[in-house]
mmCIF file of C-alpha atoms and ligand atoms in Angstrom:
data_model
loop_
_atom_site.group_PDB
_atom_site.id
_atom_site.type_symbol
_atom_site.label_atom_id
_atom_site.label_comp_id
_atom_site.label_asym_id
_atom_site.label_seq_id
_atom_site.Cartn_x
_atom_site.Cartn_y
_atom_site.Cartn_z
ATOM 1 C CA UNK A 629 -27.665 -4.215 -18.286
ATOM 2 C CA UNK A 630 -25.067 -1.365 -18.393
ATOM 3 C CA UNK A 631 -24.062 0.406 -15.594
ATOM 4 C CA UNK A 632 -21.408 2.528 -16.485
ATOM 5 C CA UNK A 633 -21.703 5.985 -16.239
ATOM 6 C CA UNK A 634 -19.955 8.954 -17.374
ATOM 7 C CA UNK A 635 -18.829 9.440 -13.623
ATOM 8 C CA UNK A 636 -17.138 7.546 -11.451
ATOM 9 C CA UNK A 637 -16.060 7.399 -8.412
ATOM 10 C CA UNK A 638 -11.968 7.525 -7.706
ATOM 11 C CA UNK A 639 -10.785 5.222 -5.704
ATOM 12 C CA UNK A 640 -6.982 5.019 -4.530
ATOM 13 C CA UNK A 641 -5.613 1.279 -3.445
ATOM 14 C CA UNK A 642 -3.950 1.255 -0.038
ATOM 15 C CA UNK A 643 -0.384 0.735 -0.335
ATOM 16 C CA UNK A 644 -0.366 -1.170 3.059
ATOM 17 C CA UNK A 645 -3.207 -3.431 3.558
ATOM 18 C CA UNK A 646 -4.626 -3.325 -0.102
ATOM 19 C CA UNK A 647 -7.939 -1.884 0.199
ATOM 20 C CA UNK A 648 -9.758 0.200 -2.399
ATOM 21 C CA UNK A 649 -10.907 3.504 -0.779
ATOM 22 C CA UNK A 650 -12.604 6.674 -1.967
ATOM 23 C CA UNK A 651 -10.790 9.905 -2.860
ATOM 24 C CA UNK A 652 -13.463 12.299 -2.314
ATOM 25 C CA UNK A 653 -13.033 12.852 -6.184
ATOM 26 C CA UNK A 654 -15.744 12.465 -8.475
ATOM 27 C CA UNK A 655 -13.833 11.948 -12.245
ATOM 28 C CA UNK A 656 -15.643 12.584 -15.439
ATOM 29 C CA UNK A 657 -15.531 11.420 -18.986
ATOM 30 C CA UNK A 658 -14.302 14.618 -21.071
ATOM 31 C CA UNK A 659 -17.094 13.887 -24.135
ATOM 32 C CA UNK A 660 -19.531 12.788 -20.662
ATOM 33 C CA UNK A 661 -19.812 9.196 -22.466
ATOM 34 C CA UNK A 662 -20.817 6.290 -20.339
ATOM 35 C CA UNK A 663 -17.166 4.965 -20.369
ATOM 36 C CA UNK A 664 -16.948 4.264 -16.351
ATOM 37 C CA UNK A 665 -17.508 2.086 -13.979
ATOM 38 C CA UNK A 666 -18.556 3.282 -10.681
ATOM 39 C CA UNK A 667 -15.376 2.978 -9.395
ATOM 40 C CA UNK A 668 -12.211 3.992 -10.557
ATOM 41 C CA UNK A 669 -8.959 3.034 -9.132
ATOM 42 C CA UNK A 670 -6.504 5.640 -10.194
ATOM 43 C CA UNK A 671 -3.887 4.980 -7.971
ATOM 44 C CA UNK A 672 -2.153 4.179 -4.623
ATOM 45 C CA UNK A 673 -2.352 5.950 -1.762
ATOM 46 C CA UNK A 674 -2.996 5.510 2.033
ATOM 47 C CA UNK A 675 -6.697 4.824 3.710
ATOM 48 C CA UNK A 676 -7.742 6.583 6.895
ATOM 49 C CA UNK A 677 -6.656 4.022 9.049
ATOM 50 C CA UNK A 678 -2.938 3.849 7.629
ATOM 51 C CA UNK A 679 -2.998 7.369 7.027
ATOM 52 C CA UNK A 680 -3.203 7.984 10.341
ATOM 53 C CA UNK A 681 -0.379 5.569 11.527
ATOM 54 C CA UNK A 682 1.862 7.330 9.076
ATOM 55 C CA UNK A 683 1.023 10.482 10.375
ATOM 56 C CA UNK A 684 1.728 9.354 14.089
ATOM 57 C CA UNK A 685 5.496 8.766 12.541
ATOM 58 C CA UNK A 686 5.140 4.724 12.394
ATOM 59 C CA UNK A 687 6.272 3.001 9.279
ATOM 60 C CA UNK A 688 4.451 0.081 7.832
ATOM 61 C CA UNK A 689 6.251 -3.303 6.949
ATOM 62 C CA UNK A 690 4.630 -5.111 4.260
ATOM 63 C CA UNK A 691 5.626 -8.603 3.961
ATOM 64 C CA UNK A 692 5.647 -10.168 0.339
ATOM 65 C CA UNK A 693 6.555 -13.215 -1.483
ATOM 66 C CA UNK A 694 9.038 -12.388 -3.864
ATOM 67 C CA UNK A 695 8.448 -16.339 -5.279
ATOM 68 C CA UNK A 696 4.849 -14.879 -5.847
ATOM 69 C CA UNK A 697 5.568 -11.651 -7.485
ATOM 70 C CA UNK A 698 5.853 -9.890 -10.857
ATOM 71 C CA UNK A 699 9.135 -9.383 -9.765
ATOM 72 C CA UNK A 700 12.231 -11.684 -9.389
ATOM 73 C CA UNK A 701 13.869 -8.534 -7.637
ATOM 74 C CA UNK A 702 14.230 -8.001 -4.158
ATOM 75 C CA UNK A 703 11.279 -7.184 -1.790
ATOM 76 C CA UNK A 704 13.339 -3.764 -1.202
ATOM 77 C CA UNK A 705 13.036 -2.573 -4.420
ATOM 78 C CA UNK A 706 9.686 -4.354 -5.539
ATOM 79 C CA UNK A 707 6.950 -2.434 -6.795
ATOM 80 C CA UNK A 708 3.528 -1.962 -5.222
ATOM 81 C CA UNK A 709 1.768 -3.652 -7.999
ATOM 82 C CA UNK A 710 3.959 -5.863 -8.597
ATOM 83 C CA UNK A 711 4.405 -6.975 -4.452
ATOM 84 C CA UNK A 712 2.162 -10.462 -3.604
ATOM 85 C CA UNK A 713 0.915 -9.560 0.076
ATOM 86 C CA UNK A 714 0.994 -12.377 2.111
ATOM 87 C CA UNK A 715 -0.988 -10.592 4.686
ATOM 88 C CA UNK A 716 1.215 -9.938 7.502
ATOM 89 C CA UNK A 717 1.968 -6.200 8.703
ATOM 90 C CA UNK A 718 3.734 -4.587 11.313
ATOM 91 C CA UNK A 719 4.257 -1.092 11.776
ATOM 92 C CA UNK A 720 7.503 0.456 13.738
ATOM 93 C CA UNK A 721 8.016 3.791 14.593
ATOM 94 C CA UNK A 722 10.227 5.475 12.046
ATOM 95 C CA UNK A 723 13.257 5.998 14.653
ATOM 96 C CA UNK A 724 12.741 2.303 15.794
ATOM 97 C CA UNK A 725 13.373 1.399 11.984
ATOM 98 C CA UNK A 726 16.232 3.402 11.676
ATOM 99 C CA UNK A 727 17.690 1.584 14.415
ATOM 100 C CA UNK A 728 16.688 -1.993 13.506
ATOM 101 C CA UNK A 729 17.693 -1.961 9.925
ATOM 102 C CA UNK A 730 20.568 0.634 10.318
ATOM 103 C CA UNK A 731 18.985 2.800 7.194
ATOM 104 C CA UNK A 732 17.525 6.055 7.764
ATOM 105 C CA UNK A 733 14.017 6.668 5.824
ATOM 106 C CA UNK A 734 12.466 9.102 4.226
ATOM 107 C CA UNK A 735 9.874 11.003 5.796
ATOM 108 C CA UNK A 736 7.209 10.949 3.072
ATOM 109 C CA UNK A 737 7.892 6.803 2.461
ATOM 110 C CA UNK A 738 4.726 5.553 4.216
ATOM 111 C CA UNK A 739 5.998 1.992 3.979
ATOM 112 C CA UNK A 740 8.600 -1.006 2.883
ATOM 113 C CA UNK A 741 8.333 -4.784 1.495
ATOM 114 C CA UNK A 742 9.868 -7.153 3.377
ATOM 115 C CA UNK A 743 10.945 -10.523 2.455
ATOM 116 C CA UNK A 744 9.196 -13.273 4.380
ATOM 117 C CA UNK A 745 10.667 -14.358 7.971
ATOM 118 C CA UNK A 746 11.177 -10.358 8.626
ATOM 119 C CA UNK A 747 8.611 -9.256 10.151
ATOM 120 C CA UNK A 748 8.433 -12.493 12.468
ATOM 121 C CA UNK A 749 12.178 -12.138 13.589
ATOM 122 C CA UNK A 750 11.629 -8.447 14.200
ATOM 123 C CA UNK A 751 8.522 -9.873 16.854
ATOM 124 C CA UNK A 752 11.160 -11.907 18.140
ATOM 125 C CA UNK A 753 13.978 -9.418 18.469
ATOM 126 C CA UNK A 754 11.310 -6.627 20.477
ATOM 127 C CA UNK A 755 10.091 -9.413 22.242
ATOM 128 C CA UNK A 756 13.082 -10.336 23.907
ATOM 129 C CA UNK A 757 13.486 -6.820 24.702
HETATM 130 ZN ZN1 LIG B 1009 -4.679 0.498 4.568
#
């Protein structure tokens, strides 16, 4: 059986929790061969749910395993497809960040990975607060 098709269906991958969602965009072979699966991930991006966080000015912490990764580099400067999720997020509001990690951010960063033992000591920290 072949299903492909000479459209698909983009898809973007979450940056934050790593779900495939749709674009809205419908992509098409140029010589409309049946090249395609029915999805296409073409990219990252954000889905409605963290979309919306961003928007309300929080920042997402995305804790990875560097052990686990593409990357022997730091979690700071690791690479989305190159980060192993372990599964745990938290989200802070941008000024909150700014004050925790004593690093301004930019506004259109939706998001940083964190090395494990982070995100749990942050808990701690506005716990105890
Ligand atoms: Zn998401």
């Amino acid at each position: 059986m072949n299903d492909k098709s000479h459209v698909s269906l983009e898809q973007h991958v979450c940056l934050v929790c790593g779900v495939r969602f749709d674009t809205g965009a419908i992509l098409l072979d140029r010589r409309l061969r049946a090249s395609m699966e029915r999805y296409t991930a073409t990219g990252w991006g954000l889905c409605p749910e963290h979309q919306k966080l961003s928007d309300d000015g929080f920042i997402a912490l995305i804790e990875c395993d560097p052990q686990r990764s593409d990357s022997p580099s730091s979690a700071a400067r690791m690479k989305p497809e190159q980060a192993y999720r372990t599964g745990r997020l938290a989200h802070l509001k941008r000024e909150v960040f700014a004050q925790v990690f004593n690093a301004p951010i930019a506004a259109n960063q939706p998001c940083v990975f964190v090395e494990p033992g982070v995100i749990e000591q942050l808990q701690t920290m506005t716990a105890a607060n």
